[in-house]
Amino acid sequence: MTRHFLDICDLSAEELRAIVDDAHARKKLRQGWPKGQADADAPARNRVLAMIFEKNSTRTRFSFDAAIRQLGGQAIISTALDMQLGRGEPIEDTAKVLSRMVDAIMIRANRHEDVDRLAKASSVPVINGLTNMSHPCQILADIQTIEEHRGAVEGKTLAWVGDGNNVCNSFIHAAARFGFTLNIACPDRYKPDMNAMVFASEARAKVLVTSDPREAVKGADVVMADTWVSMGDLDHDERLEAFQPYQVNEALMKEARSDALFLHCLPAHRGEEVTDGVIDGPQSVIWDEAENRIHAQKAVLAWCFAG
Ligand code: CP
Ligand code: NVA
């Protein structure tokens, strides 16, 4: 069976644990190496990854390109606009053509259903590099980062403050699979996806949703923020107004554990969802988090190719 990586909830707890463990191991093994040097096992030797972007990206784009090189493979990158996909060629036809030319496809898409359609029609692994609904690669890097600084994520309390968006939805999936408590503080209008909440409830995950940021961060091991206006969101002014009480600032961080970490997937908007003092302060681990996108995605690619 072709191994797609579309959402955290599609994989078992064991598979996900193995991927994160592999990410930890791969990072340790190449400390101090030049970034272009391939890992000794090079599990993607002779493999080509296609990357398609319907939205902007810095981290996902560069980390996947670096990742496939470090695994011994190569990348071909295109925006959807430069492809016939951008002129209306069906995504199923795109999947069938690319399946004859490359060994895996990573896509950042506007609509989650398009990634599902791509995967259904593709005979090579498809990886979700962010959609309107989820961002599973980000969450693996975040878990790797938390574990590097604080040990096993299982049993920890993570607090998400702000928009119940794509990244938040993937954290909900992860709470079930990795066994941590997730407290989400968001305005009523911007709650996480209902399907993600149903999944969490059926999996008996510990996910709490509140409108009170102080309640969410109380005693938390990790506090997380993301932009108030995601790519594709059109209600910019309404959002800026609704999210004002949800800024992660020094006063809010004081409600968390005194050694709580701060995470942000980036790009950040300093002075909006987070203050300079927090994101550039001693509790912030955002640069490790950004770096870990490479290591986590290498583990995802290796998992896909091992299928
Ligand atoms: N965090 C993240 O996915 O960043 P990019 O949008 O730059 O890829
Ligand atoms: N929620 C953000 C994440 C960016 C990496 C967005 O979708 O724009």
mmCIF file of C-alpha atoms and ligand atoms in Angstrom:
data_model
loop_
_atom_site.group_PDB
_atom_site.id
_atom_site.type_symbol
_atom_site.label_atom_id
_atom_site.label_comp_id
_atom_site.label_asym_id
_atom_site.label_seq_id
_atom_site.Cartn_x
_atom_site.Cartn_y
_atom_site.Cartn_z
ATOM 1 C CA MET A 1 0.000 0.000 0.000
ATOM 2 C CA THR A 2 1.196 3.484 -0.864
ATOM 3 C CA ARG A 3 1.993 5.348 2.331
ATOM 4 C CA HIS A 4 0.461 8.826 2.201
ATOM 5 C CA PHE A 5 1.043 11.329 5.001
ATOM 6 C CA LEU A 6 -2.120 13.413 4.918
ATOM 7 C CA ASP A 7 -3.108 13.829 8.553
ATOM 8 C CA ILE A 8 -1.857 12.838 12.001
ATOM 9 C CA CYS A 9 -5.150 11.018 12.652
ATOM 10 C CA ASP A 10 -4.520 8.641 9.705
ATOM 11 C CA LEU A 11 -1.475 7.085 11.370
ATOM 12 C CA SER A 12 -1.346 4.874 14.455
ATOM 13 C CA ALA A 13 0.278 6.017 17.689
ATOM 14 C CA GLU A 14 3.062 3.467 17.050
ATOM 15 C CA GLU A 15 3.790 4.736 13.537
ATOM 16 C CA LEU A 16 3.889 8.332 14.724
ATOM 17 C CA ARG A 17 6.128 7.470 17.676
ATOM 18 C CA ALA A 18 8.537 5.710 15.290
ATOM 19 C CA ILE A 19 8.606 8.755 12.980
ATOM 20 C CA VAL A 20 9.398 11.181 15.817
ATOM 21 C CA ASP A 21 12.028 8.808 17.230
ATOM 22 C CA ASP A 22 13.624 8.607 13.783
ATOM 23 C CA ALA A 23 13.625 12.426 13.600
ATOM 24 C CA HIS A 24 15.422 12.602 16.966
ATOM 25 C CA ALA A 25 17.947 9.968 15.854
ATOM 26 C CA ARG A 26 18.641 11.539 12.450
ATOM 27 C CA LYS A 27 19.229 14.939 14.035
ATOM 28 C CA LYS A 28 21.699 13.513 16.584
ATOM 29 C CA LEU A 29 23.627 11.549 13.972
ATOM 30 C CA ARG A 30 24.486 14.585 11.846
ATOM 31 C CA GLN A 31 25.432 17.181 14.498
ATOM 32 C CA GLY A 32 28.037 19.531 12.990
ATOM 33 C CA TRP A 33 27.797 18.129 9.472
ATOM 34 C CA PRO A 34 27.479 20.496 6.480
ATOM 35 C CA LYS A 35 23.778 20.809 5.644
ATOM 36 C CA GLY A 36 24.234 19.432 2.125
ATOM 37 C CA GLN A 37 25.860 16.178 3.245
ATOM 38 C CA ALA A 38 23.618 13.129 2.929
ATOM 39 C CA ASP A 39 22.838 10.863 5.886
ATOM 40 C CA ALA A 40 24.829 7.629 5.894
ATOM 41 C CA ASP A 41 21.794 5.429 5.144
ATOM 42 C CA ALA A 42 20.438 7.808 2.435
ATOM 43 C CA PRO A 43 16.979 6.165 2.337
ATOM 44 C CA ALA A 44 15.838 8.405 -0.557
ATOM 45 C CA ARG A 45 18.837 7.638 -2.790
ATOM 46 C CA ASN A 46 17.730 7.876 -6.449
ATOM 47 C CA ARG A 47 14.295 9.195 -5.402
ATOM 48 C CA VAL A 48 12.709 12.432 -6.615
ATOM 49 C CA LEU A 49 10.193 14.472 -4.634
ATOM 50 C CA ALA A 50 7.807 16.853 -6.434
ATOM 51 C CA MET A 51 6.647 19.858 -4.437
ATOM 52 C CA ILE A 52 3.565 21.851 -5.441
ATOM 53 C CA PHE A 53 2.684 25.138 -3.766
ATOM 54 C CA GLU A 54 -0.705 26.828 -4.031
ATOM 55 C CA LYS A 55 0.269 29.163 -1.164
ATOM 56 C CA ASN A 56 3.436 30.901 -0.035
ATOM 57 C CA SER A 57 6.022 29.108 2.081
ATOM 58 C CA THR A 58 9.487 29.614 3.512
ATOM 59 C CA ARG A 59 9.964 26.822 6.059
ATOM 60 C CA THR A 60 8.043 24.052 4.319
ATOM 61 C CA ARG A 61 9.653 24.784 0.979
ATOM 62 C CA PHE A 62 13.257 25.005 2.134
ATOM 63 C CA SER A 63 13.038 22.286 4.770
ATOM 64 C CA PHE A 64 11.545 19.708 2.383
ATOM 65 C CA ASP A 65 14.149 20.552 -0.253
ATOM 66 C CA ALA A 66 16.963 20.271 2.311
ATOM 67 C CA ALA A 67 15.366 17.127 3.761
ATOM 68 C CA ILE A 68 15.171 15.183 0.509
ATOM 69 C CA ARG A 69 18.801 16.126 -0.269
ATOM 70 C CA GLN A 70 19.953 14.939 3.162
ATOM 71 C CA LEU A 71 18.147 11.655 2.484
ATOM 72 C CA GLY A 72 20.115 11.301 -0.751
ATOM 73 C CA GLY A 73 17.269 12.286 -3.116
ATOM 74 C CA GLN A 74 16.311 15.296 -5.216
ATOM 75 C CA ALA A 75 13.410 17.769 -5.446
ATOM 76 C CA ILE A 76 11.441 19.439 -8.236
ATOM 77 C CA ILE A 77 9.526 22.477 -6.981
ATOM 78 C CA SER A 78 6.704 24.421 -8.630
ATOM 79 C CA THR A 79 3.929 26.769 -7.716
ATOM 80 C CA ALA A 80 0.518 25.525 -8.834
ATOM 81 C CA LEU A 81 0.160 28.710 -10.880
ATOM 82 C CA ASP A 82 3.090 27.718 -13.080
ATOM 83 C CA MET A 83 1.508 24.317 -13.701
ATOM 84 C CA GLN A 84 -1.486 23.394 -15.849
ATOM 85 C CA LEU A 85 -3.147 22.688 -12.484
ATOM 86 C CA GLY A 86 -3.354 26.462 -12.124
ATOM 87 C CA ARG A 87 -5.255 26.610 -15.465
ATOM 88 C CA GLY A 88 -7.801 24.020 -14.399
ATOM 89 C CA GLU A 89 -6.207 20.663 -15.300
ATOM 90 C CA PRO A 90 -7.898 18.114 -13.013
ATOM 91 C CA ILE A 91 -5.890 17.265 -9.917
ATOM 92 C CA GLU A 92 -6.442 13.538 -10.631
ATOM 93 C CA ASP A 93 -4.715 13.915 -14.020
ATOM 94 C CA THR A 94 -1.883 15.806 -12.333
ATOM 95 C CA ALA A 95 -1.538 12.943 -9.843
ATOM 96 C CA LYS A 96 -1.379 10.311 -12.589
ATOM 97 C CA VAL A 97 1.216 12.222 -14.618
ATOM 98 C CA LEU A 98 3.452 13.006 -11.648
ATOM 99 C CA SER A 99 3.200 9.385 -10.440
ATOM 100 C CA ARG A 100 4.985 8.389 -13.681
ATOM 101 C CA MET A 101 7.732 11.004 -13.165
ATOM 102 C CA VAL A 102 8.547 11.247 -9.464
ATOM 103 C CA ASP A 103 8.652 9.030 -6.370
ATOM 104 C CA ALA A 104 6.624 11.233 -3.973
ATOM 105 C CA ILE A 105 4.559 14.422 -4.015
ATOM 106 C CA MET A 106 4.361 17.107 -1.349
ATOM 107 C CA ILE A 107 1.567 19.637 -1.780
ATOM 108 C CA ARG A 108 0.535 22.828 0.018
ATOM 109 C CA ALA A 109 -3.063 23.367 -1.026
ATOM 110 C CA ASN A 110 -5.865 25.823 -0.500
ATOM 111 C CA ARG A 111 -8.496 23.113 -0.131
ATOM 112 C CA HIS A 112 -7.951 19.986 1.922
ATOM 113 C CA GLU A 113 -10.256 17.950 -0.342
ATOM 114 C CA ASP A 114 -7.848 18.560 -3.240
ATOM 115 C CA VAL A 115 -5.062 16.828 -1.299
ATOM 116 C CA ASP A 116 -7.374 13.870 -0.649
ATOM 117 C CA ARG A 117 -8.216 13.721 -4.375
ATOM 118 C CA LEU A 118 -4.535 13.948 -5.315
ATOM 119 C CA ALA A 119 -3.687 11.093 -2.953
ATOM 120 C CA LYS A 120 -6.537 8.888 -4.195
ATOM 121 C CA ALA A 121 -5.339 9.218 -7.791
ATOM 122 C CA SER A 122 -1.609 8.964 -7.030
ATOM 123 C CA SER A 123 0.380 5.737 -7.011
ATOM 124 C CA VAL A 124 3.268 7.444 -5.149
ATOM 125 C CA PRO A 125 3.147 8.817 -1.579
ATOM 126 C CA VAL A 126 1.456 12.199 -1.126
ATOM 127 C CA ILE A 127 2.418 14.457 1.793
ATOM 128 C CA ASN A 128 0.242 17.278 3.129
ATOM 129 C CA GLY A 129 2.409 20.397 3.443
ATOM 130 C CA LEU A 130 -0.504 22.447 4.877
ATOM 131 C CA THR A 131 -4.103 22.941 3.854
ATOM 132 C CA ASN A 132 -6.930 25.105 5.176
ATOM 133 C CA MET A 133 -7.725 22.200 7.550
ATOM 134 C CA SER A 134 -4.421 20.844 8.836
ATOM 135 C CA HIS A 135 -0.627 21.062 8.993
ATOM 136 C CA PRO A 136 0.584 17.644 10.159
ATOM 137 C CA CYS A 137 4.305 18.086 9.306
ATOM 138 C CA GLN A 138 4.476 21.117 11.595
ATOM 139 C CA ILE A 139 3.144 19.203 14.565
ATOM 140 C CA LEU A 140 5.793 16.472 14.305
ATOM 141 C CA ALA A 141 8.534 19.139 14.390
ATOM 142 C CA ASP A 142 6.814 20.761 17.366
ATOM 143 C CA ILE A 143 6.665 17.490 19.282
ATOM 144 C CA GLN A 144 10.323 16.849 18.496
ATOM 145 C CA THR A 145 11.154 20.310 19.857
ATOM 146 C CA ILE A 146 9.172 19.825 23.059
ATOM 147 C CA GLU A 147 10.800 16.439 23.672
ATOM 148 C CA GLU A 148 14.310 17.827 23.102
ATOM 149 C CA HIS A 149 13.749 20.412 25.814
ATOM 150 C CA ARG A 150 11.422 18.650 28.247
ATOM 151 C CA GLY A 151 11.428 14.898 27.537
ATOM 152 C CA ALA A 152 8.458 12.747 26.486
ATOM 153 C CA VAL A 153 5.421 14.771 25.368
ATOM 154 C CA GLU A 154 3.074 12.098 26.745
ATOM 155 C CA GLY A 155 1.347 13.391 29.875
ATOM 156 C CA LYS A 156 2.359 17.021 29.298
ATOM 157 C CA THR A 157 -0.098 19.911 29.067
ATOM 158 C CA LEU A 158 0.038 22.048 25.918
ATOM 159 C CA ALA A 159 -1.917 25.291 25.607
ATOM 160 C CA TRP A 160 -2.992 26.722 22.259
ATOM 161 C CA VAL A 161 -4.014 30.392 22.354
ATOM 162 C CA GLY A 162 -5.780 32.127 19.446
ATOM 163 C CA ASP A 163 -7.323 30.793 16.259
ATOM 164 C CA GLY A 164 -8.734 27.242 16.111
ATOM 165 C CA ASN A 165 -7.009 26.919 12.729
ATOM 166 C CA ASN A 166 -5.246 24.289 10.601
ATOM 167 C CA VAL A 167 -2.271 23.974 12.974
ATOM 168 C CA CYS A 168 -4.616 23.720 15.958
ATOM 169 C CA ASN A 169 -6.626 20.951 14.229
ATOM 170 C CA SER A 170 -3.462 18.891 13.749
ATOM 171 C CA PHE A 171 -2.574 19.409 17.413
ATOM 172 C CA ILE A 172 -6.001 17.999 18.312
ATOM 173 C CA HIS A 173 -5.231 14.871 16.262
ATOM 174 C CA ALA A 174 -1.826 14.677 17.949
ATOM 175 C CA ALA A 175 -3.267 14.958 21.466
ATOM 176 C CA ALA A 176 -5.063 11.667 20.828
ATOM 177 C CA ARG A 177 -2.102 9.903 19.247
ATOM 178 C CA PHE A 178 0.701 11.148 21.546
ATOM 179 C CA GLY A 179 -1.270 11.238 24.817
ATOM 180 C CA PHE A 180 -0.861 14.845 25.913
ATOM 181 C CA THR A 181 -3.481 17.240 27.268
ATOM 182 C CA LEU A 182 -4.401 20.090 24.908
ATOM 183 C CA ASN A 183 -6.071 23.232 26.244
ATOM 184 C CA ILE A 184 -7.358 25.533 23.506
ATOM 185 C CA ALA A 185 -8.368 29.136 24.137
ATOM 186 C CA CYS A 186 -10.196 30.775 21.242
ATOM 187 C CA PRO A 187 -13.093 33.119 20.574
ATOM 188 C CA ASP A 188 -16.420 31.315 19.994
ATOM 189 C CA ARG A 189 -16.399 32.298 16.311
ATOM 190 C CA TYR A 190 -12.987 30.761 15.668
ATOM 191 C CA LYS A 191 -13.237 27.342 17.260
ATOM 192 C CA PRO A 192 -11.354 24.345 15.820
ATOM 193 C CA ASP A 193 -12.852 22.068 13.170
ATOM 194 C CA MET A 194 -15.816 20.015 14.388
ATOM 195 C CA ASN A 195 -14.509 16.801 12.784
ATOM 196 C CA ALA A 196 -11.222 17.139 14.658
ATOM 197 C CA MET A 197 -13.153 17.582 17.910
ATOM 198 C CA VAL A 198 -15.315 14.519 17.172
ATOM 199 C CA PHE A 199 -12.166 12.505 16.423
ATOM 200 C CA ALA A 200 -10.656 13.651 19.734
ATOM 201 C CA SER A 201 -13.750 12.777 21.681
ATOM 202 C CA GLU A 202 -14.046 9.303 20.091
ATOM 203 C CA ALA A 203 -10.355 8.691 20.807
ATOM 204 C CA ARG A 204 -10.915 9.881 24.402
ATOM 205 C CA ALA A 205 -8.220 12.534 23.958
ATOM 206 C CA LYS A 206 -7.837 15.187 26.632
ATOM 207 C CA VAL A 207 -8.823 18.297 24.681
ATOM 208 C CA LEU A 208 -10.419 21.281 26.408
ATOM 209 C CA VAL A 209 -11.813 24.287 24.530
ATOM 210 C CA THR A 210 -12.400 27.510 26.444
ATOM 211 C CA SER A 211 -12.731 31.186 25.589
ATOM 212 C CA ASP A 212 -10.447 32.112 28.502
ATOM 213 C CA PRO A 213 -6.699 32.228 27.673
ATOM 214 C CA ARG A 214 -5.750 32.239 31.369
ATOM 215 C CA GLU A 215 -7.691 29.043 31.985
ATOM 216 C CA ALA A 216 -5.980 27.377 29.005
ATOM 217 C CA VAL A 217 -2.406 28.246 29.987
ATOM 218 C CA LYS A 218 -2.785 27.641 33.743
ATOM 219 C CA GLY A 219 -0.013 25.216 34.696
ATOM 220 C CA ALA A 220 0.827 24.422 31.058
ATOM 221 C CA ASP A 221 4.214 22.984 30.062
ATOM 222 C CA VAL A 222 4.020 24.578 26.622
ATOM 223 C CA VAL A 223 2.234 27.689 25.310
ATOM 224 C CA MET A 224 1.650 28.007 21.564
ATOM 225 C CA ALA A 225 0.455 30.785 19.292
ATOM 226 C CA ASP A 226 -0.074 31.219 15.563
ATOM 227 C CA THR A 227 -1.073 34.068 13.293
ATOM 228 C CA TRP A 228 -4.581 35.483 13.772
ATOM 229 C CA VAL A 229 -5.041 35.665 9.995
ATOM 230 C CA SER A 230 -4.072 32.535 8.090
ATOM 231 C CA MET A 231 -3.386 32.359 4.367
ATOM 232 C CA GLY A 232 -6.758 32.450 2.626
ATOM 233 C CA ASP A 233 -8.643 34.141 5.509
ATOM 234 C CA LEU A 234 -10.565 37.114 4.179
ATOM 235 C CA ASP A 235 -12.048 38.596 7.402
ATOM 236 C CA HIS A 236 -8.820 40.360 8.435
ATOM 237 C CA ASP A 237 -10.326 43.260 10.408
ATOM 238 C CA GLU A 238 -12.891 41.124 12.261
ATOM 239 C CA ARG A 239 -10.147 38.721 13.244
ATOM 240 C CA LEU A 240 -7.785 41.390 14.574
ATOM 241 C CA GLU A 241 -10.619 42.656 16.746
ATOM 242 C CA ALA A 242 -11.817 39.249 17.966
ATOM 243 C CA PHE A 243 -8.328 38.044 18.870
ATOM 244 C CA GLN A 244 -7.166 41.074 20.897
ATOM 245 C CA PRO A 245 -7.715 39.279 24.247
ATOM 246 C CA TYR A 246 -5.705 36.285 22.948
ATOM 247 C CA GLN A 247 -2.232 37.806 22.722
ATOM 248 C CA VAL A 248 0.500 35.694 24.304
ATOM 249 C CA ASN A 249 2.377 38.259 26.380
ATOM 250 C CA GLU A 250 4.539 38.207 29.483
ATOM 251 C CA ALA A 251 1.515 38.412 31.825
ATOM 252 C CA LEU A 252 -0.141 35.389 30.178
ATOM 253 C CA MET A 253 3.115 33.378 30.203
ATOM 254 C CA LYS A 254 3.253 33.915 34.002
ATOM 255 C CA GLU A 255 0.047 31.833 34.331
ATOM 256 C CA ALA A 256 1.825 28.824 32.792
ATOM 257 C CA ARG A 257 4.515 26.781 34.554
ATOM 258 C CA SER A 258 7.555 28.902 35.329
ATOM 259 C CA ASP A 259 9.619 26.727 32.946
ATOM 260 C CA ALA A 260 6.955 26.648 30.197
ATOM 261 C CA LEU A 261 8.221 26.670 26.611
ATOM 262 C CA PHE A 262 6.851 29.021 23.958
ATOM 263 C CA LEU A 263 6.287 27.661 20.434
ATOM 264 C CA HIS A 264 5.166 29.365 17.213
ATOM 265 C CA CYS A 265 5.184 27.665 13.802
ATOM 266 C CA LEU A 266 6.048 31.018 12.140
ATOM 267 C CA PRO A 267 5.665 33.340 10.343
ATOM 268 C CA ALA A 268 4.913 35.492 13.419
ATOM 269 C CA HIS A 269 3.331 38.914 13.727
ATOM 270 C CA ARG A 270 5.071 40.499 16.675
ATOM 271 C CA GLY A 271 2.756 42.829 18.590
ATOM 272 C CA GLU A 272 -0.320 40.854 17.454
ATOM 273 C CA GLU A 273 -0.538 37.193 18.570
ATOM 274 C CA VAL A 274 2.716 37.417 20.546
ATOM 275 C CA THR A 275 4.864 40.142 22.082
ATOM 276 C CA ASP A 276 8.574 40.642 21.291
ATOM 277 C CA GLY A 277 9.349 39.846 24.917
ATOM 278 C CA VAL A 278 7.846 36.358 24.665
ATOM 279 C CA ILE A 279 8.866 35.288 21.157
ATOM 280 C CA ASP A 280 12.421 36.608 21.555
ATOM 281 C CA GLY A 281 12.598 35.771 25.275
ATOM 282 C CA PRO A 282 14.262 32.922 27.201
ATOM 283 C CA GLN A 283 11.242 30.558 27.096
ATOM 284 C CA SER A 284 10.942 30.678 23.317
ATOM 285 C CA VAL A 285 12.287 27.711 21.308
ATOM 286 C CA ILE A 286 11.074 28.880 17.907
ATOM 287 C CA TRP A 287 14.413 28.532 16.090
ATOM 288 C CA ASP A 288 14.832 24.917 17.211
ATOM 289 C CA GLU A 289 11.217 24.393 16.147
ATOM 290 C CA ALA A 290 11.916 25.825 12.679
ATOM 291 C CA GLU A 291 15.078 23.712 12.283
ATOM 292 C CA ASN A 292 13.212 20.594 13.330
ATOM 293 C CA ARG A 293 11.001 20.872 10.263
ATOM 294 C CA ILE A 294 13.940 19.371 8.351
ATOM 295 C CA HIS A 295 14.492 16.477 10.748
ATOM 296 C CA ALA A 296 10.802 15.653 11.183
ATOM 297 C CA GLN A 297 10.121 15.758 7.444
ATOM 298 C CA LYS A 298 13.103 13.527 6.746
ATOM 299 C CA ALA A 299 11.514 10.992 9.068
ATOM 300 C CA VAL A 300 8.165 11.378 7.271
ATOM 301 C CA LEU A 301 9.800 10.937 3.850
ATOM 302 C CA ALA A 302 11.747 7.893 5.073
ATOM 303 C CA TRP A 303 8.504 6.406 6.441
ATOM 304 C CA CYS A 304 6.742 7.004 3.100
ATOM 305 C CA PHE A 305 9.572 5.428 1.094
ATOM 306 C CA ALA A 306 9.776 2.419 3.441
ATOM 307 C CA GLY A 307 6.148 1.557 2.549
HETATM 308 N N1 CP B 1 5.456 26.999 9.535
HETATM 309 C C1 CP B 1 5.374 26.947 8.185
HETATM 310 O O1 CP B 1 4.790 26.025 7.608
HETATM 311 O O2 CP B 1 6.019 27.957 7.547
HETATM 312 P P1 CP B 1 5.962 28.279 5.987
HETATM 313 O O3 CP B 1 4.604 28.828 5.693
HETATM 314 O O4 CP B 1 7.048 29.310 5.786
HETATM 315 O O5 CP B 1 6.226 27.031 5.208
HETATM 316 N N1 NVA B 2 -2.093 29.047 10.178
HETATM 317 C C1 NVA B 2 -1.077 29.541 9.275
HETATM 318 C C2 NVA B 2 0.119 28.668 9.320
HETATM 319 C C3 NVA B 2 1.258 29.100 8.441
HETATM 320 C C4 NVA B 2 2.405 28.136 8.472
HETATM 321 C C5 NVA B 2 -1.642 29.653 7.863
HETATM 322 O O1 NVA B 2 -2.335 28.721 7.440
HETATM 323 O O2 NVA B 2 -1.393 30.649 7.191
#
